[in-house]
Tab-separated table of C-alpha atoms and ligand atoms in Angstrom:
chain	number	residue	atom	x	y	z
A	1	MET	CA	0.088	0.067	-0.048
A	2	ASN	CA	0.459	3.725	-0.602
A	3	LYS	CA	0.174	4.633	2.398
A	4	LYS	CA	1.321	4.604	5.742
A	5	THR	CA	0.752	2.281	8.431
A	6	VAL	CA	0.625	2.385	12.333
A	7	ARG	CA	3.829	-0.299	11.366
A	8	ASP	CA	5.953	2.487	9.970
A	9	ILE	CA	5.310	4.662	13.480
A	10	ASP	CA	6.252	4.478	17.159
A	11	VAL	CA	3.340	4.829	19.148
A	12	ARG	CA	4.906	4.070	22.545
A	13	GLY	CA	3.662	6.439	24.890
A	14	LYS	CA	1.784	8.142	22.563
A	15	ARG	CA	-2.076	9.007	22.634
A	16	VAL	CA	-3.384	7.301	19.531
A	17	PHE	CA	-6.800	7.931	18.413
A	18	LEU	CA	-8.462	5.232	16.454
A	19	ARG	CA	-11.384	5.904	14.593
A	20	ALA	CA	-12.705	2.236	14.181
A	21	ASP	CA	-15.950	1.405	11.767
A	22	LEU	CA	-17.987	-0.891	14.663
A	23	ASN	CA	-21.478	0.408	12.771
A	24	VAL	CA	-22.451	-3.104	13.715
A	25	PRO	CA	-26.042	-3.832	13.234
A	26	LEU	CA	-28.731	-3.821	15.929
A	27	ASP	CA	-31.532	-5.694	17.212
A	28	ASP	CA	-33.652	-4.115	20.023
A	29	GLY	CA	-29.896	-3.367	21.365
A	30	LYS	CA	-28.541	-6.379	20.693
A	31	ILE	CA	-25.668	-6.925	19.025
A	32	THR	CA	-26.635	-9.766	15.840
A	33	ASP	CA	-23.471	-9.501	13.660
A	34	ASP	CA	-20.184	-8.873	15.347
A	35	THR	CA	-17.918	-9.160	12.138
A	36	ARG	CA	-16.923	-5.357	11.852
A	37	ILE	CA	-15.716	-5.648	15.649
A	38	ARG	CA	-13.963	-7.971	15.383
A	39	ALA	CA	-12.391	-7.062	12.185
A	40	SER	CA	-11.068	-3.630	14.016
A	41	LEU	CA	-9.005	-6.060	16.966
A	42	PRO	CA	-6.123	-6.676	15.388
A	43	THR	CA	-5.408	-3.116	15.128
A	44	LEU	CA	-6.555	-2.167	18.561
A	45	VAL	CA	-4.553	-5.261	19.880
A	46	TYR	CA	-1.106	-3.993	18.373
A	47	LEU	CA	-1.515	-0.598	19.396
A	48	LEU	CA	-2.135	-0.974	23.448
A	49	GLU	CA	0.464	-3.965	23.436
A	50	ASN	CA	2.613	-1.724	21.907
A	51	GLY	CA	2.359	1.104	24.654
A	52	ALA	CA	-0.273	3.127	22.850
A	53	ALA	CA	-3.116	4.985	24.841
A	54	VAL	CA	-5.758	4.557	23.095
A	55	ILE	CA	-8.657	6.566	22.382
A	56	LEU	CA	-11.299	4.335	20.190
A	57	ALA	CA	-14.132	6.265	17.938
A	58	SER	CA	-16.870	5.407	15.844
A	59	HIS	CA	-20.159	6.136	14.564
A	60	LEU	CA	-23.244	3.602	14.700
A	61	GLY	CA	-26.330	4.122	12.568
A	62	ARG	CA	-27.864	6.751	11.855
A	63	PRO	CA	-28.532	9.269	14.726
A	64	ARG	CA	-28.524	12.378	12.070
A	65	GLY	CA	-26.768	15.054	14.880
A	66	LYS	CA	-29.227	13.922	17.606
A	67	VAL	CA	-27.848	12.174	20.876
A	68	ASN	CA	-30.606	8.861	20.304
A	69	ASP	CA	-30.154	6.387	23.438
A	70	ALA	CA	-31.015	3.371	21.245
A	71	LEU	CA	-27.458	4.003	19.306
A	72	ARG	CA	-25.190	4.447	21.861
A	73	LEU	CA	-22.296	2.427	21.906
A	74	LYS	CA	-22.723	0.691	25.357
A	75	PRO	CA	-23.482	-2.742	23.117
A	76	VAL	CA	-20.635	-2.553	21.366
A	77	ALA	CA	-17.957	-1.767	24.324
A	78	ASP	CA	-19.677	-4.562	26.148
A	79	ARG	CA	-18.741	-7.223	23.407
A	80	LEU	CA	-15.794	-5.792	22.650
A	81	GLY	CA	-14.930	-6.415	26.435
A	82	ARG	CA	-15.892	-10.150	26.233
A	83	LEU	CA	-13.516	-10.114	23.212
A	84	LEU	CA	-10.542	-8.414	24.144
A	85	GLY	CA	-10.971	-10.492	27.524
A	86	ARG	CA	-11.050	-7.028	29.660
A	87	PRO	CA	-13.605	-3.768	30.577
A	88	VAL	CA	-14.423	-1.126	27.581
A	89	ARG	CA	-14.630	2.263	29.643
A	90	MET	CA	-16.552	4.631	27.844
A	91	THR	CA	-17.440	8.523	28.016
A	92	GLY	CA	-20.818	10.087	27.980
A	93	ASP	CA	-20.089	12.097	24.769
A	94	ALA	CA	-17.667	11.631	21.710
A	95	LEU	CA	-16.603	15.568	22.958
A	96	GLY	CA	-16.531	17.445	25.680
A	97	PRO	CA	-14.843	18.805	29.455
A	98	GLY	CA	-15.544	15.353	31.243
A	99	VAL	CA	-13.519	13.549	27.442
A	100	MET	CA	-10.697	15.046	28.273
A	101	THR	CA	-10.711	14.690	31.978
A	102	ALA	CA	-11.501	11.086	30.951
A	103	VAL	CA	-8.293	11.296	28.366
A	104	ASP	CA	-5.808	12.865	30.712
A	105	LYS	CA	-5.407	10.186	32.573
A	106	LEU	CA	-5.313	7.316	30.174
A	107	ARG	CA	-1.376	5.769	30.440
A	108	PRO	CA	0.154	3.104	27.554
A	109	GLY	CA	-1.947	0.869	27.586
A	110	ASP	CA	-5.177	2.028	28.341
A	111	MET	CA	-8.217	2.294	26.219
A	112	LEU	CA	-11.645	4.389	25.763
A	113	LEU	CA	-13.866	4.034	23.673
A	114	LEU	CA	-15.840	7.901	23.045
A	115	GLU	CA	-20.040	7.889	22.055
A	116	ASN	CA	-21.413	7.668	19.262
A	117	LEU	CA	-19.756	10.454	16.646
A	118	ARG	CA	-23.083	11.072	14.779
A	119	PHE	CA	-24.883	12.430	17.956
A	120	HIS	CA	-23.004	15.750	16.737
A	121	ALA	CA	-24.314	17.177	13.435
A	122	GLU	CA	-20.486	17.949	12.938
A	123	GLU	CA	-18.926	14.886	12.177
A	124	GLU	CA	-20.581	14.458	9.514
A	125	ALA	CA	-20.686	18.360	7.848
A	126	ASN	CA	-16.694	17.949	8.807
A	127	GLU	CA	-17.194	20.969	10.493
A	128	PRO	CA	-12.824	22.159	11.095
A	129	ALA	CA	-13.271	23.008	14.982
A	130	PHE	CA	-15.165	19.416	15.642
A	131	ALA	CA	-12.102	17.672	14.125
A	132	THR	CA	-9.359	19.961	15.655
A	133	ALA	CA	-11.216	19.191	18.844
A	134	LEU	CA	-11.153	15.578	17.921
A	135	ALA	CA	-7.634	16.018	17.276
A	136	ASP	CA	-6.638	17.994	19.853
A	137	MET	CA	-7.107	14.700	22.296
A	138	ALA	CA	-3.916	12.270	20.739
A	139	ASP	CA	-0.621	12.508	19.313
A	140	ILE	CA	-1.401	10.342	16.555
A	141	TYR	CA	-4.151	9.035	14.312
A	142	VAL	CA	-5.113	5.952	12.898
A	143	ASN	CA	-7.795	5.479	10.983
A	144	ASP	CA	-9.044	1.665	10.526
A	145	ALA	CA	-12.551	2.280	9.517
A	146	PHE	CA	-12.196	1.350	5.883
A	147	GLY	CA	-16.029	0.834	5.561
A	148	SER	CA	-16.405	4.777	6.147
A	149	ALA	CA	-13.523	5.761	4.436
A	150	HIS	CA	-15.484	6.916	0.802
A	151	ARG	CA	-17.586	9.968	3.718
A	152	ALA	CA	-15.656	13.099	4.305
A	153	HIS	CA	-16.634	13.658	7.918
A	154	ALA	CA	-14.710	14.961	10.807
A	155	SER	CA	-13.505	11.805	11.863
A	156	THR	CA	-12.260	9.520	8.943
A	157	GLU	CA	-11.246	13.097	6.776
A	158	GLY	CA	-10.455	16.137	9.057
A	159	ILE	CA	-9.072	14.830	11.635
A	160	ALA	CA	-6.219	13.858	9.644
A	161	HIS	CA	-5.381	17.429	8.549
A	162	HIS	CA	-3.677	17.766	12.027
A	163	LEU	CA	-2.268	14.302	13.510
A	164	PRO	CA	0.677	12.026	11.659
A	165	ALA	CA	-1.841	9.916	10.132
A	166	VAL	CA	-1.706	6.201	9.147
A	167	ALA	CA	-3.377	3.349	8.391
A	168	GLY	CA	-4.715	0.633	10.637
A	169	LEU	CA	-4.063	-2.688	10.093
A	170	LEU	CA	-8.035	-3.729	8.369
A	171	MET	CA	-7.674	-0.508	6.394
A	172	GLU	CA	-3.743	-1.908	4.862
A	173	ARG	CA	-5.644	-5.579	3.917
A	174	GLU	CA	-8.577	-4.052	2.556
A	175	VAL	CA	-6.390	-1.214	0.006
A	176	SER	CA	-4.097	-4.000	-0.806
A	177	ALA	CA	-6.883	-6.358	-1.926
A	178	LEU	CA	-8.331	-3.926	-3.275
A	179	SER	CA	-5.696	-1.990	-5.261
A	180	ARG	CA	-3.622	-5.155	-6.445
A	181	LEU	CA	-7.739	-5.912	-7.973
A	182	MET	CA	-7.543	-2.187	-9.845
A	183	GLU	CA	-4.319	-2.269	-10.149
A	184	ARG	CA	-2.348	-5.466	-11.190
A	185	PRO	CA	-5.155	-8.531	-11.185
A	186	ALA	CA	-3.718	-11.887	-12.238
A	187	LYS	CA	-5.747	-12.497	-15.770
A	188	PRO	CA	-8.067	-13.625	-17.009
A	189	PHE	CA	-9.702	-11.756	-14.628
A	190	HIS	CA	-13.870	-12.387	-14.744
A	191	THR	CA	-16.106	-10.690	-12.222
A	192	VAL	CA	-19.518	-11.956	-11.392
A	193	ILE	CA	-21.827	-9.687	-10.531
A	194	GLY	CA	-25.805	-9.094	-9.273
A	195	GLY	CA	-27.918	-7.351	-6.392
A	196	ALA	CA	-31.450	-6.001	-7.451
A	197	LYS	CA	-30.420	-3.225	-9.299
A	198	VAL	CA	-28.557	-1.752	-12.473
A	199	SER	CA	-29.185	1.864	-11.375
A	200	GLY	CA	-26.926	2.339	-8.521
A	201	LYS	CA	-23.895	0.122	-10.353
A	202	LEU	CA	-23.477	1.800	-13.388
A	203	GLU	CA	-20.092	3.235	-12.551
A	204	VAL	CA	-18.713	-0.067	-10.954
A	205	LEU	CA	-19.189	-2.048	-14.150
A	206	GLU	CA	-18.364	0.557	-16.696
A	207	SER	CA	-15.246	0.409	-14.305
A	208	LEU	CA	-15.182	-3.523	-14.822
A	209	LEU	CA	-15.446	-3.274	-18.254
A	210	SER	CA	-12.249	-1.535	-18.979
A	211	ARG	CA	-10.333	-3.944	-16.326
A	212	CYS	CA	-11.794	-7.624	-16.426
A	213	GLN	CA	-11.902	-9.927	-19.535
A	214	ALA	CA	-15.713	-11.847	-17.990
A	215	VAL	CA	-18.452	-10.310	-16.623
A	216	LEU	CA	-21.365	-12.732	-15.961
A	217	VAL	CA	-24.036	-10.826	-14.324
A	218	GLY	CA	-27.007	-12.326	-12.477
A	219	GLY	CA	-29.978	-11.178	-9.791
A	220	GLY	CA	-32.102	-8.611	-10.572
A	221	MET	CA	-29.868	-6.338	-12.508
A	222	ALA	CA	-30.162	-9.461	-14.682
A	223	ASN	CA	-33.746	-8.394	-15.566
A	224	THR	CA	-33.180	-5.637	-16.389
A	225	PHE	CA	-30.891	-6.656	-19.272
A	226	LEU	CA	-32.865	-8.972	-20.388
A	227	ALA	CA	-35.353	-6.834	-21.261
A	228	ALA	CA	-33.391	-4.510	-22.908
A	229	LYS	CA	-33.026	-7.070	-25.241
A	230	GLY	CA	-36.517	-7.911	-25.689
A	231	HIS	CA	-37.675	-10.970	-23.257
A	232	ALA	CA	-41.053	-10.263	-21.063
A	233	LEU	CA	-40.427	-11.100	-17.858
A	234	GLY	CA	-43.355	-10.951	-16.522
A	235	LYS	CA	-43.575	-9.584	-12.809
A	236	SER	CA	-40.002	-9.710	-12.234
A	237	LEU	CA	-38.569	-6.777	-11.517
A	238	VAL	CA	-37.491	-4.871	-13.845
A	239	GLU	CA	-35.600	-1.458	-14.365
A	240	THR	CA	-37.495	0.372	-17.092
A	241	ASP	CA	-35.908	3.748	-16.354
A	242	GLN	CA	-32.232	1.655	-16.664
A	243	LEU	CA	-33.330	0.163	-20.726
A	244	ASP	CA	-30.956	2.630	-22.724
A	245	ASN	CA	-27.916	1.792	-19.554
A	246	ALA	CA	-28.149	-1.937	-20.241
A	247	VAL	CA	-27.834	-1.358	-23.949
A	248	ARG	CA	-25.349	0.713	-23.554
A	249	ILE	CA	-23.175	-1.281	-20.937
A	250	MET	CA	-23.527	-4.120	-23.621
A	251	THR	CA	-22.301	-1.835	-26.306
A	252	GLU	CA	-20.029	-0.927	-24.445
A	253	ALA	CA	-18.690	-5.172	-23.547
A	254	ARG	CA	-18.832	-5.492	-26.598
A	255	ARG	CA	-16.438	-2.530	-28.346
A	256	LYS	CA	-13.996	-3.809	-25.908
A	257	ARG	CA	-14.293	-7.347	-26.444
A	258	VAL	CA	-15.238	-8.265	-22.570
A	259	ARG	CA	-17.009	-11.554	-22.991
A	260	PHE	CA	-20.784	-10.368	-21.211
A	261	MET	CA	-22.787	-13.484	-20.410
A	262	LEU	CA	-26.185	-13.186	-18.842
A	263	PRO	CA	-28.467	-16.081	-17.344
A	264	THR	CA	-29.995	-18.718	-19.946
A	265	ASP	CA	-32.654	-20.508	-17.572
A	266	ALA	CA	-33.680	-18.614	-13.984
A	267	LEU	CA	-36.184	-20.429	-10.808
A	268	VAL	CA	-39.263	-18.323	-11.425
A	269	ALA	CA	-42.138	-18.226	-8.426
A	270	ALA	CA	-45.900	-17.165	-8.151
A	271	GLN	CA	-45.153	-14.771	-5.615
A	272	VAL	CA	-41.656	-13.885	-4.180
A	273	HIS	CA	-42.576	-15.722	-0.907
A	274	PRO	CA	-40.271	-19.247	0.659
A	275	ARG	CA	-43.541	-21.311	0.231
A	276	ALA	CA	-45.148	-19.743	-2.817
A	277	GLN	CA	-44.846	-22.461	-5.858
A	278	ARG	CA	-41.525	-22.284	-8.220
A	279	GLN	CA	-40.225	-24.187	-11.419
A	280	VAL	CA	-37.396	-23.619	-13.556
A	281	VAL	CA	-38.093	-21.878	-16.822
A	282	ARG	CA	-35.886	-20.467	-19.949
A	283	VAL	CA	-35.142	-16.986	-20.010
A	284	GLY	CA	-37.802	-16.145	-22.584
A	285	GLU	CA	-40.583	-18.113	-21.142
A	286	VAL	CA	-40.986	-16.280	-17.751
A	287	PRO	CA	-45.117	-17.143	-17.000
A	288	ARG	CA	-46.701	-13.390	-17.343
A	289	ASP	CA	-48.070	-13.323	-13.920
A	290	TRP	CA	-44.580	-15.094	-12.444
A	291	SER	CA	-41.397	-13.299	-11.205
A	292	ILE	CA	-37.400	-14.481	-11.556
A	293	VAL	CA	-36.094	-14.932	-8.063
A	294	ASP	CA	-32.618	-17.187	-8.602
A	295	ILE	CA	-30.555	-17.637	-11.481
A	296	GLY	CA	-31.245	-21.826	-12.967
A	297	PRO	CA	-28.749	-24.454	-12.814
A	298	GLU	CA	-27.702	-24.213	-16.992
A	299	THR	CA	-26.979	-20.748	-16.269
A	300	VAL	CA	-24.740	-21.692	-12.845
A	301	ALA	CA	-23.221	-24.333	-14.773
A	302	ALA	CA	-21.906	-21.586	-18.024
A	303	TYR	CA	-20.901	-19.315	-15.202
A	304	THR	CA	-18.678	-21.477	-13.155
A	305	SER	CA	-17.592	-23.237	-16.550
A	306	HIS	CA	-16.331	-19.648	-17.918
A	307	LEU	CA	-14.830	-18.793	-14.770
A	308	ASP	CA	-12.642	-22.176	-15.031
A	309	LYS	CA	-10.301	-19.634	-17.238
A	310	ALA	CA	-10.668	-17.071	-14.566
A	311	ARG	CA	-7.168	-15.911	-12.119
A	312	THR	CA	-9.046	-13.415	-10.597
A	313	ILE	CA	-12.383	-13.405	-9.593
A	314	PHE	CA	-14.044	-10.437	-8.469
A	315	TRP	CA	-17.975	-10.626	-7.064
A	316	ASN	CA	-21.006	-8.413	-6.175
A	317	GLY	CA	-24.327	-8.730	-5.377
A	318	PRO	CA	-25.864	-12.463	-4.836
A	319	MET	CA	-27.456	-13.789	-8.001
A	320	GLY	CA	-31.107	-14.217	-6.210
A	321	VAL	CA	-33.756	-13.148	-3.661
A	322	PHE	CA	-30.937	-15.125	-1.596
A	323	GLU	CA	-32.766	-14.253	1.935
A	324	ILE	CA	-35.347	-16.427	1.164
A	325	ALA	CA	-33.645	-19.492	1.322
A	326	PRO	CA	-35.325	-21.434	-1.419
A	327	PHE	CA	-34.149	-18.939	-3.818
A	328	ALA	CA	-30.309	-18.898	-2.469
A	329	GLU	CA	-29.256	-21.712	-4.955
A	330	GLY	CA	-27.766	-20.141	-7.746
A	331	THR	CA	-26.136	-17.406	-5.082
A	332	ASN	CA	-24.894	-20.197	-3.108
A	333	ALA	CA	-23.391	-22.625	-5.835
A	334	MET	CA	-21.755	-19.926	-7.161
A	335	ALA	CA	-20.467	-18.543	-3.449
A	336	ARG	CA	-19.087	-22.548	-3.091
A	337	TYR	CA	-18.058	-22.376	-6.582
A	338	ILE	CA	-15.365	-19.279	-6.288
A	339	ALA	CA	-14.358	-20.404	-2.422
A	340	GLU	CA	-12.884	-23.468	-4.377
A	341	ARG	CA	-11.234	-21.485	-6.235
A	342	THR	CA	-9.047	-20.054	-3.830
A	343	PRO	CA	-7.023	-23.564	-3.226
A	344	ARG	CA	-6.074	-23.345	-6.519
A	345	GLY	CA	-4.607	-19.989	-6.574
A	346	VAL	CA	-7.083	-17.649	-7.886
A	347	ILE	CA	-6.977	-14.566	-6.404
A	348	THR	CA	-10.992	-14.604	-5.058
A	349	VAL	CA	-12.488	-11.439	-3.941
A	350	VAL	CA	-15.727	-10.705	-2.353
A	351	GLY	CA	-17.462	-7.468	-2.084
A	352	GLY	CA	-20.880	-5.338	-1.359
A	353	GLY	CA	-23.180	-5.808	1.825
A	354	ASP	CA	-25.214	-8.629	0.977
A	355	SER	CA	-23.175	-10.680	-0.964
A	356	VAL	CA	-20.606	-10.455	2.476
A	357	ALA	CA	-23.592	-11.626	4.351
A	358	ALA	CA	-24.242	-14.659	1.896
A	359	VAL	CA	-20.821	-15.860	2.238
A	360	ASP	CA	-20.788	-15.391	5.595
A	361	GLN	CA	-23.834	-17.761	6.030
A	362	LEU	CA	-22.191	-20.132	4.781
A	363	GLY	CA	-19.163	-20.164	6.610
A	364	LEU	CA	-16.817	-19.620	3.797
A	365	ILE	CA	-15.551	-15.635	4.546
A	366	ASP	CA	-12.123	-18.047	5.471
A	367	GLN	CA	-11.788	-19.932	2.136
A	368	MET	CA	-12.062	-16.623	0.463
A	369	SER	CA	-8.972	-14.470	-1.137
A	370	HIS	CA	-10.313	-11.140	0.944
A	371	VAL	CA	-14.083	-10.318	1.633
A	372	SER	CA	-14.483	-6.457	2.380
A	373	THR	CA	-15.920	-5.226	5.561
A	374	GLY	CA	-16.853	-1.920	3.653
A	375	GLY	CA	-20.124	-2.359	1.662
A	376	GLY	CA	-20.218	1.222	-0.240
A	377	ALA	CA	-16.476	1.495	0.023
A	378	SER	CA	-14.976	-1.079	-1.493
A	379	LEU	CA	-17.931	-0.614	-4.725
A	380	GLU	CA	-16.706	3.048	-4.671
A	381	PHE	CA	-12.964	2.033	-4.709
A	382	VAL	CA	-13.829	-0.489	-7.782
A	383	GLU	CA	-15.470	2.649	-9.313
A	384	GLY	CA	-12.254	3.786	-9.330
A	385	LYS	CA	-12.557	6.638	-7.135
A	386	ILE	CA	-10.367	8.024	-4.641
A	387	LEU	CA	-11.691	7.281	-0.640
A	388	PRO	CA	-10.946	10.624	1.146
A	389	GLY	CA	-10.207	8.981	4.468
A	390	VAL	CA	-7.881	7.576	2.478
A	391	ALA	CA	-6.123	10.522	0.752
A	392	ALA	CA	-5.842	11.758	3.827
A	393	LEU	CA	-3.194	9.831	5.060
A	394	LEU	CA	0.065	9.912	5.176
A	395	ASP	CA	1.541	8.640	1.748
A	396	ALA	CA	4.226	5.709	2.306
A	397	GLY	CA	7.215	8.008	1.003
A	398	GLU	CA	6.343	11.044	2.871
A	399	GLY	CA	8.917	12.220	6.370
A	400	SER	CA	8.448	10.683	9.722
A	401	ALA	CA	4.928	10.516	11.293
A	402	SER	CA	6.329	9.956	15.197
B	501	ADP	P1	-24.520	-6.278	-2.132
B	501	ADP	O1	-25.416	-5.333	-0.931
B	501	ADP	O2	-23.944	-7.651	-2.406
B	501	ADP	O3	-23.580	-4.941	-3.571
B	501	ADP	P2	-27.385	-5.655	-3.459
B	501	ADP	O4	-27.512	-4.517	-2.661
B	501	ADP	O5	-26.721	-4.860	-4.656
B	501	ADP	O6	-25.627	-6.457	-3.353
B	501	ADP	O7	-28.497	-6.271	-4.162
B	501	ADP	C1	-28.383	-7.420	-2.872
B	501	ADP	C2	-30.335	-7.244	-2.727
B	501	ADP	O8	-30.937	-7.739	-4.296
B	501	ADP	C3	-30.940	-8.644	-2.168
B	501	ADP	O9	-31.911	-7.783	-1.473
B	501	ADP	C4	-31.850	-9.655	-3.178
B	501	ADP	O10	-32.523	-10.177	-2.068
B	501	ADP	C5	-31.700	-8.839	-4.341
B	501	ADP	N1	-32.158	-9.362	-5.633
B	501	ADP	C6	-31.154	-10.414	-6.108
B	501	ADP	N2	-32.066	-10.963	-7.259
B	501	ADP	C7	-33.287	-10.345	-6.985
B	501	ADP	C8	-34.475	-10.479	-7.684
B	501	ADP	N3	-34.108	-11.631	-9.252
B	501	ADP	N4	-35.234	-10.265	-7.572
B	501	ADP	C9	-35.256	-8.989	-7.024
B	501	ADP	N5	-34.486	-8.590	-5.810
B	501	ADP	C10	-33.278	-9.620	-6.053
B	502	MG	MG1	-26.950	-3.765	-0.666
């Protein structure tokens, strides 16, 4: 990576402001998935073991600049404490005199978790005074919040202009894996892309067409391409306002000699409901009142057979309505196939919140070369955008940060 990391600086005896992404899903105050907390541990432990005093900060949910008791970080502090095997102290606010007193008491190896940064509207507004106040607590800034790096907020971007700013270990891993994918993928480089919609992924598709040798399309997104080719798809999700874009993308693929594959068969259901009647049909024969809910077995066979040649595979977006078990077979088959390629030397990278959830459900996270923790951030990276939270960090070549 071309950015300085925690390993490039001396943190001993320093106060470190560590921005992590601890934005976990909550259900009635309970954490339903602690992946992000666990992913933040290596940097935190590294800093503590190397004698830093750590001020840990994150956002949680969307409180929109107001204190919201349901979005306090207490459950995160508890889970973090359990994972670390030591209690995690919290402040009642992200800022203020009470916080300063607590920060002043920190000794090497101590840590403190600040309350939800987004209780302050200045955080998302990237208010310079707020960023300065955060910076005043510490000697060094470490950004490990890859999942928030596409946002220029006070704790992800503004603060970096006031302190020596370096990447955490998770940030480093994410940026290295995705940069490699973008800059020097082993070829052939094939993408499997799905999810609900074409809109929102147009820039991803365009970027991939310039880098990949094949793009294999599934999910609701494929419907819009199939509709643009003239197929009647019953009640399937089709973005009728994206048909022109779909044609443009397919023309672009042809011009660039990128293999652009669409499903040839599909699982259709009478309703999008687990107990609805269902059957496999050719994509040209979707019954009038039915919906496509997954790719069919012939498509799975064609896609996996084509992927046999790939040396790099990027996957974003489920192949069907995978949240409903009977409609998850296409997604699961692709996930299993991609995971099997990793020990054969293929670089396998998965990005996108729902695709990662699908891989996680199958217990295959560790079987991939890289599974990105940053949903929106990883897609913006693949679009070729510069992430402000990464850009603000010290370049690897820059003078000593300590
Ligand atoms: P990711 O988060 O991995 O980028 P998306 O958010 O783009 O993925 O898409 C995920 C959603 O797409 C899921 O909720 C899934 O149910 C939906 N989806 C996939 N295939 C279809 C389909 N054929 N019809 C309707 N929705 C679909
Ligand atoms: Mg999603």
